[in-house]
Coordinates of C-alpha atoms in Angstrom, one line a residue:
Chain V
M539 CA 105.7 38.8 91.5
L540 CA 101.5 39.3 93.2
Y541 CA 101.7 41.9 90.4
R542 CA 100.9 40.1 87.3
E543 CA 97.6 39.4 84.7
A544 CA 99.3 36.0 83.6
G545 CA 97.1 33.4 84.3
D546 CA 94.1 35.8 85.4
Y547 CA 91.6 35.2 82.3
K548 CA 88.9 36.7 81.9
T549 CA 85.8 34.2 81.1
S550 CA 82.8 37.0 80.3
Y551 CA 82.8 40.9 79.0
E552 CA 81.8 41.8 82.4
A553 CA 84.8 40.9 83.9
D554 CA 86.7 42.5 81.1
S555 CA 85.2 45.9 81.7
Q556 CA 85.7 46.0 85.2
T557 CA 87.3 48.9 87.3
F558 CA 90.6 46.9 87.7
P559 CA 90.9 44.1 85.6
I560 CA 94.1 42.8 87.6
A561 CA 93.6 40.5 90.8
F562 CA 96.3 42.6 92.4
D563 CA 94.5 45.6 91.6
R564 CA 91.4 44.8 93.2
Y565 CA 93.0 43.5 96.8
R566 CA 94.8 46.8 97.0
Y567 CA 91.9 48.8 96.4
W568 CA 89.8 46.6 99.1
F569 CA 92.9 47.0 101.4
V570 CA 92.9 51.1 101.0
L571 CA 89.4 51.4 101.3
A572 CA 89.8 48.9 104.8
V573 CA 92.6 50.7 106.1
A574 CA 90.8 54.4 105.2
F575 CA 87.3 52.9 106.5
L576 CA 88.2 51.0 109.5
V577 CA 91.6 51.5 111.1
L578 CA 92.3 55.5 110.1
P579 CA 89.3 56.8 112.1
F580 CA 90.8 55.7 115.3
L581 CA 94.1 56.8 114.3
V582 CA 93.7 60.3 113.3
N583 CA 94.5 63.7 115.3
D584 CA 93.1 67.3 114.5
Y585 CA 96.5 68.2 112.8
V586 CA 96.3 65.4 110.4
V587 CA 93.0 65.2 109.5
N588 CA 92.9 69.3 108.9
A589 CA 96.5 69.8 107.5
L590 CA 97.0 66.5 105.2
L591 CA 93.4 64.4 104.9
L592 CA 90.5 67.0 104.3
P593 CA 92.1 69.4 102.2
F594 CA 93.0 66.0 100.3
L595 CA 89.6 64.2 100.1
I596 CA 87.8 67.6 99.2
Y597 CA 90.1 68.4 96.6
S598 CA 90.3 65.0 95.4
I599 CA 86.5 65.7 94.5
A600 CA 87.2 68.8 93.3
A601 CA 89.9 67.4 90.5
I602 CA 87.7 64.5 89.9
G603 CA 85.0 67.0 88.6
L604 CA 87.2 69.4 86.9
N605 CA 89.0 66.3 85.0
I606 CA 86.0 64.9 83.8
L607 CA 85.4 68.1 82.1
T608 CA 88.9 68.8 80.8
G609 CA 90.4 65.8 81.2
Y610 CA 87.5 63.7 79.5
T611 CA 85.9 65.5 77.5
G612 CA 88.7 68.6 76.7
Q613 CA 86.8 71.7 77.7
V614 CA 89.1 73.6 79.6
S615 CA 87.1 75.3 82.5
L616 CA 89.0 78.3 85.1
G617 CA 85.7 78.2 86.9
T618 CA 85.8 75.9 89.4
G619 CA 86.4 78.2 92.2
G620 CA 83.3 80.0 91.2
F621 CA 81.1 76.7 90.9
M622 CA 82.8 75.3 94.4
A623 CA 81.3 78.8 95.5
V624 CA 77.7 77.7 94.0
G625 CA 78.1 74.3 95.9
A626 CA 79.1 76.2 99.3
Y627 CA 76.5 78.8 99.0
A628 CA 73.6 76.6 98.2
C629 CA 75.0 73.8 101.1
Y630 CA 74.7 77.4 103.6
K631 CA 71.3 78.2 102.1
L632 CA 69.8 74.7 102.5
M633 CA 71.1 74.2 106.1
T634 CA 69.5 77.3 107.2
A635 CA 66.4 77.1 105.4
F636 CA 66.0 74.1 106.4
P637 CA 67.9 72.8 109.6
D638 CA 66.1 69.6 110.3
V639 CA 67.2 67.8 107.0
N640 CA 70.2 65.6 107.5
I641 CA 73.5 67.7 106.2
L642 CA 74.9 65.0 103.7
I643 CA 71.6 65.3 101.6
H644 CA 72.2 68.9 101.8
V645 CA 75.6 68.5 100.5
L646 CA 74.2 66.2 97.8
L647 CA 71.4 68.8 96.9
A648 CA 74.3 71.3 96.7
G649 CA 75.9 69.5 94.2
G650 CA 72.4 69.0 92.1
I651 CA 72.1 72.9 92.2
T652 CA 75.9 73.2 91.2
A653 CA 75.4 71.1 88.2
I654 CA 72.3 73.2 86.7
V655 CA 74.1 76.5 87.2
G656 CA 77.4 74.5 85.8
T657 CA 75.1 73.5 82.6
L658 CA 74.2 77.0 82.4
F659 CA 77.8 78.4 82.1
G660 CA 78.7 75.3 79.8
L661 CA 76.1 76.4 77.2
P662 CA 78.8 79.0 75.5
S663 CA 81.2 75.2 75.0
L664 CA 78.8 74.9 72.2
R665 CA 80.2 78.0 69.8
I666 CA 83.4 78.4 71.3
K667 CA 86.7 75.9 72.0
G668 CA 90.1 75.8 73.5
F669 CA 91.6 79.5 75.0
Y670 CA 88.1 81.4 73.8
L671 CA 85.7 78.9 76.4
A672 CA 88.7 79.4 79.0
V673 CA 88.1 83.1 79.0
A674 CA 84.3 82.2 79.4
T675 CA 84.7 80.1 82.7
L676 CA 87.0 82.8 83.5
A677 CA 83.7 85.3 83.4
A678 CA 82.0 82.6 85.5
Q679 CA 84.7 82.6 87.9
F680 CA 84.6 86.4 88.4
F681 CA 80.5 86.6 88.0
L682 CA 79.8 84.2 90.8
V683 CA 82.4 85.5 93.5
W684 CA 81.1 89.1 92.7
L685 CA 77.4 87.8 93.0
F686 CA 78.1 86.0 96.3
N687 CA 79.3 89.3 97.7
K688 CA 77.1 91.6 96.2
V689 CA 73.9 89.9 96.7
A690 CA 72.9 89.9 101.0
W691 CA 70.3 87.2 100.3
F692 CA 73.0 84.5 99.9
Y693 CA 75.3 85.1 103.2
N694 CA 71.8 85.9 105.0
Y695 CA 72.6 89.7 105.7
S696 CA 74.8 88.6 108.5
A697 CA 76.9 91.8 109.2
S698 CA 80.5 90.6 108.0
G699 CA 79.2 89.2 104.4
Q700 CA 80.6 85.8 105.7
I701 CA 78.4 82.3 105.8
S702 CA 79.3 80.0 108.4
A703 CA 78.2 76.8 108.9
P704 CA 75.5 75.7 111.7
E705 CA 76.3 72.9 113.9
R706 CA 74.8 69.6 112.4
F707 CA 75.1 66.1 113.5
V708 CA 75.0 62.5 111.7
F709 CA 73.7 59.7 113.7
G710 CA 74.3 62.0 116.6
V711 CA 77.7 63.0 116.1
A712 CA 78.4 66.6 114.9
V713 CA 79.7 67.3 111.7
T714 CA 79.6 70.9 111.4
G715 CA 80.7 73.2 113.8
P716 CA 83.3 74.0 116.1
N717 CA 82.4 70.8 118.3
T718 CA 83.0 68.3 115.4
P719 CA 85.5 65.3 116.3
A720 CA 88.4 65.1 113.4
W721 CA 87.6 61.6 112.8
A722 CA 83.5 62.5 112.3
S723 CA 84.7 65.0 109.4
Y724 CA 87.3 63.1 108.4
L725 CA 84.6 59.9 107.6
V726 CA 82.0 62.3 106.1
C727 CA 84.6 63.3 103.3
L728 CA 85.7 59.9 102.9
V729 CA 82.2 58.6 102.3
F730 CA 81.9 61.6 99.4
V731 CA 85.0 60.9 97.8
T732 CA 84.4 57.0 97.4
F733 CA 80.6 57.6 96.5
C734 CA 82.0 60.6 94.1
A735 CA 85.0 58.5 92.7
L736 CA 82.9 55.3 92.1
I737 CA 80.1 57.2 89.7
A738 CA 82.9 58.8 87.8
R739 CA 84.7 55.9 87.2
N740 CA 81.5 54.1 86.3
L741 CA 80.4 56.7 84.0
T742 CA 84.2 56.8 82.5
R743 CA 84.5 53.2 81.7
G744 CA 80.6 53.3 80.0
A745 CA 79.2 54.7 76.9
L746 CA 78.8 58.5 78.6
G747 CA 82.4 58.5 79.2
R748 CA 83.1 57.3 75.7
Q749 CA 80.8 60.2 73.9
W750 CA 83.0 62.4 76.4
M751 CA 86.4 61.1 75.3
A752 CA 85.2 61.1 71.5
I753 CA 84.4 64.6 71.9
R754 CA 87.8 65.4 73.2
D755 CA 89.5 63.4 70.6
M756 CA 88.2 64.6 67.3
D757 CA 84.5 66.2 67.7
I758 CA 83.7 66.0 63.4
A759 CA 84.2 62.2 64.0
A760 CA 82.3 62.0 67.1
E761 CA 79.5 63.4 65.6
I762 CA 79.7 61.5 62.7
I763 CA 78.7 58.2 65.1
G764 CA 76.0 59.6 66.1
V765 CA 77.2 61.5 69.1
N766 CA 75.2 64.6 69.8
P767 CA 77.8 67.4 70.7
L768 CA 75.5 69.7 72.8
K769 CA 74.1 66.3 74.9
A770 CA 78.0 65.3 75.6
K771 CA 79.1 68.4 76.8
L772 CA 76.2 69.7 78.9
T773 CA 76.4 66.2 80.7
A774 CA 80.1 66.9 81.2
F775 CA 79.5 70.4 82.7
A776 CA 76.6 69.1 84.7
V777 CA 78.4 65.9 86.0
S778 CA 81.6 68.0 86.9
S779 CA 80.0 70.9 88.3
F780 CA 78.1 68.2 90.4
F781 CA 81.3 66.5 91.7
V782 CA 83.1 70.7 92.0
G783 CA 79.7 71.6 93.7
I784 CA 79.8 68.8 96.5
S785 CA 83.6 69.7 96.9
G786 CA 82.7 73.1 97.8
A787 CA 79.8 72.6 100.2
L788 CA 82.0 70.2 101.8
F789 CA 85.1 72.6 102.0
F790 CA 82.5 75.3 103.4
A791 CA 80.7 73.3 105.7
V792 CA 83.1 70.4 107.2
Y793 CA 86.5 71.9 106.2
L794 CA 86.6 75.9 107.0
G795 CA 83.7 76.3 109.2
A796 CA 83.1 79.7 107.7
V797 CA 84.3 81.1 104.3
E798 CA 84.4 84.8 102.6
V799 CA 83.9 84.3 99.4
G800 CA 86.6 86.0 97.6
E801 CA 89.1 84.5 99.7
A802 CA 88.2 81.0 100.1
F803 CA 87.0 80.8 96.3
G804 CA 88.7 83.1 94.2
I805 CA 90.9 82.6 91.0
N806 CA 93.5 80.7 92.8
K807 CA 91.0 77.8 93.5
S808 CA 90.3 77.4 90.2
F809 CA 94.2 77.3 89.3
L810 CA 95.0 75.2 92.0
V811 CA 92.7 72.5 90.8
L812 CA 93.7 72.8 87.4
F813 CA 97.0 72.3 88.3
M814 CA 96.7 69.4 90.6
I815 CA 94.6 67.5 87.3
I816 CA 97.8 68.4 85.3
I817 CA 100.4 67.4 87.8
G818 CA 98.3 64.1 88.6
G819 CA 97.2 63.4 85.4
L820 CA 94.5 64.5 82.5
G821 CA 92.1 62.1 82.2
S822 CA 92.2 59.9 84.9
I823 CA 90.8 59.3 87.9
F824 CA 93.5 58.1 89.8
G825 CA 95.4 61.0 88.2
A826 CA 93.0 63.5 90.6
F827 CA 93.6 61.8 93.2
A828 CA 97.3 61.8 93.0
G829 CA 97.6 65.3 92.1
A830 CA 95.5 66.2 94.8
A831 CA 97.5 64.4 97.5
F832 CA 100.6 65.9 95.9
L833 CA 99.7 69.7 95.8
V834 CA 98.0 69.2 99.2
T835 CA 101.2 67.5 101.1
L836 CA 103.8 69.8 99.2
P837 CA 103.6 73.0 101.4
V838 CA 103.9 70.5 104.1
F839 CA 106.6 68.8 103.0
L840 CA 108.0 71.9 102.1
K841 CA 107.6 73.6 105.2
L842 CA 109.0 70.5 107.4
I843 CA 112.1 70.9 105.3
G844 CA 112.2 74.5 105.1
V845 CA 111.1 76.0 107.9
D846 CA 111.5 73.2 110.5
L847 CA 114.8 71.3 109.3
L848 CA 116.8 74.6 108.0
G849 CA 115.2 77.4 109.6
W850 CA 114.6 79.1 106.6
P851 CA 111.8 82.2 106.9
T852 CA 108.4 80.9 106.5
D853 CA 107.6 83.7 103.9
L854 CA 110.6 82.1 102.0
V855 CA 109.3 78.8 101.7
A856 CA 106.1 80.3 101.3
H857 CA 107.2 81.9 97.9
L858 CA 109.2 79.0 97.3
Q859 CA 106.5 77.0 97.2
L860 CA 104.8 78.9 94.2
V861 CA 108.4 78.4 92.7
V862 CA 108.5 74.7 92.7
V863 CA 104.7 74.0 91.8
G864 CA 105.4 76.8 88.4
L865 CA 108.3 74.4 87.6
L866 CA 106.7 70.9 88.5
I867 CA 103.6 72.5 86.0
M868 CA 106.3 73.6 83.3
F869 CA 107.8 70.0 83.4
F870 CA 104.7 68.1 83.2
L871 CA 103.5 69.9 80.5
V872 CA 106.6 69.4 78.3
K873 CA 107.8 66.2 79.6
E874 CA 104.6 63.7 80.5
P875 CA 101.3 65.5 79.6
H876 CA 99.5 62.7 81.2
G877 CA 100.8 63.3 84.9
L878 CA 101.7 61.3 87.6
A879 CA 99.0 58.9 86.2
Q880 CA 101.0 57.9 83.1
L881 CA 104.2 57.3 85.5
W882 CA 102.2 55.2 87.6
R883 CA 101.3 53.3 84.4
V884 CA 104.3 53.2 82.8
A885 CA 105.7 51.5 86.0
K886 CA 103.2 49.2 86.1
E887 CA 103.9 48.0 82.5
K888 CA 107.7 47.5 83.5
L889 CA 106.5 45.6 86.8
R890 CA 104.3 43.1 84.9
L891 CA 107.1 42.0 83.0
W892 CA 109.3 42.0 85.9
P893 CA 111.9 40.3 86.3
F894 CA 112.4 39.7 82.6
P895 CA 112.2 42.9 80.8
H896 CA 111.8 41.0 77.6
Chain H
M1155 CA 66.5 61.0 37.6
S1156 CA 65.1 57.2 38.3
E1157 CA 61.8 56.9 39.7
V1158 CA 61.5 53.4 38.9
Q1159 CA 61.2 51.3 42.2
T1160 CA 63.0 48.4 41.0
G1161 CA 65.6 46.4 41.1
Y1162 CA 68.5 44.7 38.5
V1163 CA 70.0 41.8 39.1
T1164 CA 74.3 42.3 39.0
E1165 CA 77.0 40.3 36.8
D1166 CA 77.9 38.0 39.6
G1167 CA 73.9 37.1 40.6
R1168 CA 73.4 39.6 43.5
Q1169 CA 69.8 40.9 43.5
I1170 CA 69.7 44.7 43.9
G1171 CA 66.7 46.6 46.2
D1172 CA 65.2 49.5 45.4
V1173 CA 66.5 52.8 45.7
M1174 CA 67.7 53.5 49.3
L1175 CA 69.2 57.0 48.8
D1176 CA 68.2 59.3 46.2
L1177 CA 70.2 62.8 45.7
R1178 CA 68.2 64.9 43.7
A1179 CA 69.6 68.1 41.5
I1180 CA 72.0 68.7 44.3
T1181 CA 74.0 72.3 44.1
L1182 CA 75.8 73.2 46.9
R1183 CA 78.0 76.5 47.3
F1184 CA 81.3 77.9 49.0
G1185 CA 80.8 81.8 48.5
G1186 CA 81.1 82.2 44.4
V1187 CA 82.6 78.7 44.2
E1188 CA 80.0 75.7 43.2
A1189 CA 81.4 73.0 44.4
I1190 CA 78.7 70.7 43.3
K1191 CA 76.4 71.7 40.1
N1192 CA 73.1 70.5 39.8
I1193 CA 74.2 66.4 40.3
S1194 CA 71.1 63.5 40.7
F1195 CA 72.3 59.8 41.4
D1196 CA 70.6 57.4 43.5
I1197 CA 72.1 54.2 45.5
R1198 CA 70.2 51.3 45.7
E1199 CA 69.9 48.4 48.1
G1200 CA 72.4 45.9 48.3
E1201 CA 74.7 47.4 46.0
I1202 CA 78.1 48.9 45.9
R1203 CA 78.3 52.4 44.6
A1204 CA 81.7 54.1 43.8
I1205 CA 81.9 58.0 43.4
I1206 CA 85.2 58.8 41.3
G1207 CA 86.7 61.7 39.5
P1208 CA 90.0 63.7 39.3
N1209 CA 91.4 65.7 42.1
G1210 CA 88.5 68.7 43.2
A1211 CA 85.7 67.0 41.3
G1212 CA 83.7 67.5 44.5
K1213 CA 83.3 63.7 45.3
S1214 CA 84.1 64.4 49.1
S1215 CA 81.7 67.2 48.7
M1216 CA 79.0 65.0 47.9
L1217 CA 80.0 62.3 50.9
N1218 CA 79.9 65.6 53.2
V1219 CA 76.0 66.2 51.7
I1220 CA 75.4 62.9 52.4
S1221 CA 76.3 62.4 56.1
G1222 CA 74.6 65.7 56.8
F1223 CA 78.1 67.6 57.3
Y1224 CA 77.3 70.2 54.3
V1225 CA 73.3 71.3 53.6
P1226 CA 73.1 71.6 49.4
Q1227 CA 71.7 75.4 48.5
E1228 CA 69.5 73.3 46.3
G1229 CA 68.3 69.9 45.8
E1230 CA 66.8 67.1 48.1
V1231 CA 67.9 64.5 49.3
W1232 CA 65.4 61.3 49.8
F1233 CA 66.6 58.5 52.0
H1234 CA 63.9 55.6 52.1
G1235 CA 61.0 57.1 49.8
K1236 CA 61.1 60.1 52.2
K1237 CA 62.7 63.5 51.9
R1238 CA 65.3 64.4 54.9
P1239 CA 64.7 67.6 55.8
P1240 CA 67.9 69.3 56.9
V1241 CA 69.6 67.4 59.4
K1242 CA 73.0 67.2 61.7
P1243 CA 75.5 64.7 61.5
F1244 CA 74.6 62.9 64.5
Q1245 CA 71.1 62.8 63.2
V1246 CA 71.9 61.1 60.0
A1247 CA 74.0 58.6 62.0
R1248 CA 71.1 57.5 63.9
Q1249 CA 69.6 56.9 60.7
G1250 CA 71.6 54.5 59.7
I1251 CA 74.0 56.2 57.6
A1252 CA 78.4 55.5 59.0
R1253 CA 81.6 56.9 57.7
T1254 CA 84.9 56.6 57.2
F1255 CA 87.5 59.3 56.7
Q1256 CA 89.9 60.2 53.6
N1257 CA 92.6 60.9 56.2
I1258 CA 91.7 58.8 59.4
A1259 CA 89.3 60.3 61.8
L1260 CA 90.0 58.1 64.8
F1261 CA 90.1 58.9 68.5
E1262 CA 93.6 58.8 69.2
G1263 CA 93.3 58.9 72.9
M1264 CA 91.2 55.9 73.2
S1265 CA 92.2 52.2 72.7
V1266 CA 90.9 50.0 69.6
L1267 CA 88.1 48.4 71.5
D1268 CA 86.8 51.8 73.0
N1269 CA 86.9 53.5 69.7
I1270 CA 84.9 50.8 68.1
M1271 CA 82.7 51.0 71.2
T1272 CA 81.6 54.4 70.2
G1273 CA 80.0 53.0 67.0
R1274 CA 77.2 51.4 69.4
L1275 CA 76.6 54.5 70.8
N1276 CA 73.2 55.0 69.0
Y1277 CA 72.2 51.6 70.4
T1278 CA 72.7 52.8 74.4
K1279 CA 69.7 53.7 75.8
S1280 CA 70.4 53.6 79.6
G1281 CA 70.0 56.8 81.2
M1282 CA 72.8 59.0 83.0
L1283 CA 71.9 57.7 86.5
A1284 CA 71.8 53.8 85.5
Q1285 CA 75.6 54.2 83.9
A1286 CA 76.7 55.8 87.0
I1287 CA 75.5 52.3 89.4
W1288 CA 76.7 50.3 86.6
K1289 CA 73.8 47.6 87.4
G1290 CA 71.0 46.6 85.6
K1291 CA 70.1 48.0 82.0
A1292 CA 73.4 49.7 82.0
E1293 CA 75.3 46.6 82.2
R1294 CA 73.6 44.6 80.3
E1295 CA 73.6 47.2 77.2
E1296 CA 77.5 47.3 77.7
T1297 CA 77.8 43.8 77.2
E1298 CA 75.6 43.6 74.7
N1299 CA 77.8 46.3 72.6
R1300 CA 80.6 44.4 73.5
E1301 CA 79.3 41.2 71.8
R1302 CA 78.5 43.0 69.0
V1303 CA 81.7 45.0 68.3
E1304 CA 83.5 41.2 69.1
R1305 CA 81.8 39.9 66.2
V1306 CA 83.3 43.0 64.0
I1307 CA 86.6 42.3 65.7
D1308 CA 87.1 38.8 64.6
F1309 CA 85.3 39.7 60.9
L1310 CA 88.7 42.5 60.5
E1311 CA 91.0 40.1 62.5
I1312 CA 92.0 42.9 64.7
Q1313 CA 91.8 40.4 67.6
A1314 CA 95.4 41.2 68.2
I1315 CA 95.2 44.8 68.6
R1316 CA 92.3 45.2 71.1
K1317 CA 93.6 47.0 73.8
T1318 CA 96.4 49.0 71.9
P1319 CA 95.9 52.8 72.0
V1320 CA 95.0 54.1 68.6
G1321 CA 97.7 56.3 68.4
R1322 CA 100.4 53.3 68.3
L1323 CA 98.9 51.7 65.5
P1324 CA 100.3 52.0 61.9
Y1325 CA 98.3 53.5 58.7
G1326 CA 96.8 50.5 57.5
L1327 CA 95.5 49.1 60.6
K1328 CA 93.8 52.3 61.7
K1329 CA 91.9 52.1 58.3
R1330 CA 90.8 48.8 59.1
V1331 CA 90.2 50.1 62.8
E1332 CA 88.0 53.2 61.2
L1333 CA 85.9 51.0 59.1
A1334 CA 85.5 48.6 62.1
R1335 CA 84.0 51.9 63.9
A1336 CA 81.7 52.2 61.1
L1337 CA 80.6 48.7 61.0
A1338 CA 80.1 48.5 65.0
A1339 CA 77.1 51.1 64.1
E1340 CA 75.3 48.2 61.9
P1341 CA 74.6 50.9 59.0
K1342 CA 72.6 50.5 56.4
L1343 CA 74.3 52.5 54.3
L1344 CA 78.3 52.8 54.5
L1345 CA 80.1 55.7 52.8
L1346 CA 83.8 55.0 52.6
D1347 CA 85.9 58.0 51.6
E1348 CA 89.1 56.6 49.8
P1349 CA 89.3 53.5 52.3
M1350 CA 92.3 52.1 50.4
A1351 CA 94.3 55.8 49.8
G1352 CA 97.7 55.5 50.6
M1353 CA 98.2 51.6 50.7
N1354 CA 100.2 49.4 49.4
V1355 CA 98.9 46.4 47.0
E1356 CA 98.2 43.7 49.6
E1357 CA 96.7 45.9 52.1
K1358 CA 94.2 47.4 49.1
E1359 CA 93.5 43.8 48.7
D1360 CA 92.6 42.8 52.2
M1361 CA 90.8 46.1 52.3
S1362 CA 88.5 44.9 49.4
R1363 CA 87.7 41.4 50.3
F1364 CA 86.8 43.0 53.9
I1365 CA 84.2 45.3 51.6
L1366 CA 82.8 42.8 49.6
D1367 CA 82.5 40.6 52.5
V1368 CA 80.8 43.5 54.4
N1369 CA 78.2 44.0 51.5
D1370 CA 78.0 39.8 51.1
E1371 CA 77.6 39.3 54.5
F1372 CA 75.7 42.0 56.2
G1373 CA 73.9 43.2 53.1
T1374 CA 75.1 46.7 53.7
T1375 CA 75.1 49.4 51.0
I1376 CA 78.1 51.3 50.0
A1377 CA 78.7 54.3 48.5
L1378 CA 82.8 54.8 48.0
I1379 CA 85.2 57.1 46.6
E1380 CA 87.9 55.7 45.3
H1381 CA 91.2 56.6 43.2
D1382 CA 92.8 53.3 42.1
M1383 CA 90.8 52.4 39.0
G1384 CA 91.5 49.0 39.0
V1385 CA 89.9 48.5 42.5
V1386 CA 86.8 50.6 41.5
M1387 CA 86.1 48.6 38.5
D1388 CA 86.6 45.5 40.0
L1389 CA 84.4 46.4 43.1
S1390 CA 81.6 48.5 41.9
D1391 CA 78.2 47.8 40.5
R1392 CA 77.5 51.2 39.5
V1393 CA 79.9 54.5 39.1
V1394 CA 79.0 57.8 39.4
V1395 CA 82.0 60.1 37.3
M1396 CA 82.3 63.4 38.9
D1397 CA 84.3 66.7 37.1
Y1398 CA 84.6 70.1 38.2
G1399 CA 81.0 69.5 40.5
K1400 CA 79.1 68.0 37.2
K1401 CA 78.0 64.6 36.6
I1402 CA 79.6 63.6 33.4
G1403 CA 78.9 59.7 33.4
D1404 CA 76.9 57.4 34.9
G1405 CA 76.1 53.4 34.8
T1406 CA 77.9 50.3 34.9
P1407 CA 81.8 49.8 35.3
D1408 CA 81.8 49.2 31.4
E1409 CA 79.7 51.7 30.3
V1410 CA 81.4 54.2 32.3
R1411 CA 84.8 52.7 30.9
N1412 CA 83.5 53.1 27.2
N1413 CA 81.9 56.8 27.6
Q1414 CA 83.9 59.6 25.9
D1415 CA 83.5 62.6 28.5
V1416 CA 84.5 59.8 31.0
I1417 CA 87.7 59.2 29.0
D1418 CA 88.3 62.7 28.3
A1419 CA 88.1 64.0 31.5
Y1420 CA 89.4 61.5 34.0
L1421 CA 90.9 58.1 32.3
G1422 CA 92.8 60.2 29.3
V1423 CA 93.8 57.0 27.7
A1424 CA 93.3 55.5 24.7
H1425 CA 91.7 58.5 23.2
D1426 CA 93.4 59.6 19.7
E1427 CA 91.8 62.7 18.1

């Protein structure tokens, strides 16, 4: 009964175009933020942070990024893993080249560098569409991974070919390296998630988002009302890559600590993030979160049921996970192309009228 | 070719101004097919100009030349007394030419409001960073644009469907939303490609009223393609008639109606050998 919009009158256009037009949504948003920032850091332990929260937060950023490109602008990309690698290696090079600069700035700069690289690889999108563009971004994926393996400068000529994050501090607390407390790495990622989600939301509800969606829905009509397709597509690639780069930098520096590029940022990563936005919902920021949460918790959940409860062998459960994800992708593509976010919207529509359905 | 820069007064007493858009000897070919053959005509400020002709006469191609989709092989487009270099459609939009499409070209995934708001994109000056923060100039612009859009929504009487996704609307309303999107851009010249195709009589009356009101209240110059002769004769100040890519008539509705070539080619009535 709390969830209603009756009587919630808007008296200005600002109020009408805000992120959460319904009061209850706003309260919930502030509540979630308060819990995430003020309560969770005191409760979490190593396992929860490393198995659930960090991957969820980091993949959320990547999914928001890809959703801007694929869900909002309609440009399919299979290069997410490659662009995450750009973010990771940019962050690594910055961390080792300028050890005195704050790591948070390095992560942002890594996002900026990825934005530039992403824009370059977005150039073919002006000429090609759909599957062909997907293949072009696939080329970016393989090229970038190859590049970071091949050119020793990127991993500072280390013998193993890996990059590992040196220890860095924020306000005297380690956030990278082996001595990082769980809550610190959690908080760093949470700050970036909040920042990215806010920016993404503001961009998508404003004029730029409308340009992107116009290009997605009908590029000819978009052009006729004054959208420059070149600019719209390239800004989408830039903004998308910016987020993906940040997530790659965090994935490397805060989450894994040391990565080998082919393993951490291979084609599988691109597909994983793509699945997240398909399951979560194309063209929705909430969908990015939902998809990330779903695909991060699914293996944990399956392991809990399969291995711990039923006593199945681990490899069986690992393969079962692939089957389940595959089935879910098919289910969502056929039944609900707008994903979990749409299911959530439908539930809200119903709730709005509850308990009187007509 | 009319080089005379003086207006005229219509039957109902509206003052028509100077030549706004002047098409000079336009020829457009697709491979070996000549879609438009050496056509010249002009559109004057404030007038309602109709382009009529049988199917395949090249009317839509003509509109596509004006809005920059097609670049004619020969001929010149003069806009506001200046020769227009080859331009992209989005640049044409920025010069103040908006249009609707024969088969509706709305953004199906967006709400009616967002669709119409896209018409205001040319008036959005704030940069990406300002929009990301959603403060100051970006927010002010958004509100200003919304006010303009609300005026168009009021004008076309579509307040009730503001937040509805466009995909859910019936045909007639979609046509109206598309007109709203074009109007939100506050165009100097509005191109309508068969605005009444597929409508019933009542919807046609509504649409005719909107077209006249747009012309009257905003002073917008309108060029429209239409098949319904009654509508064309009632609405337009001057009519261009095309057939097989050639211009076979140009003048007031009465002149065109009595033009023997036009009767032969198009109307096909009251013509006995």
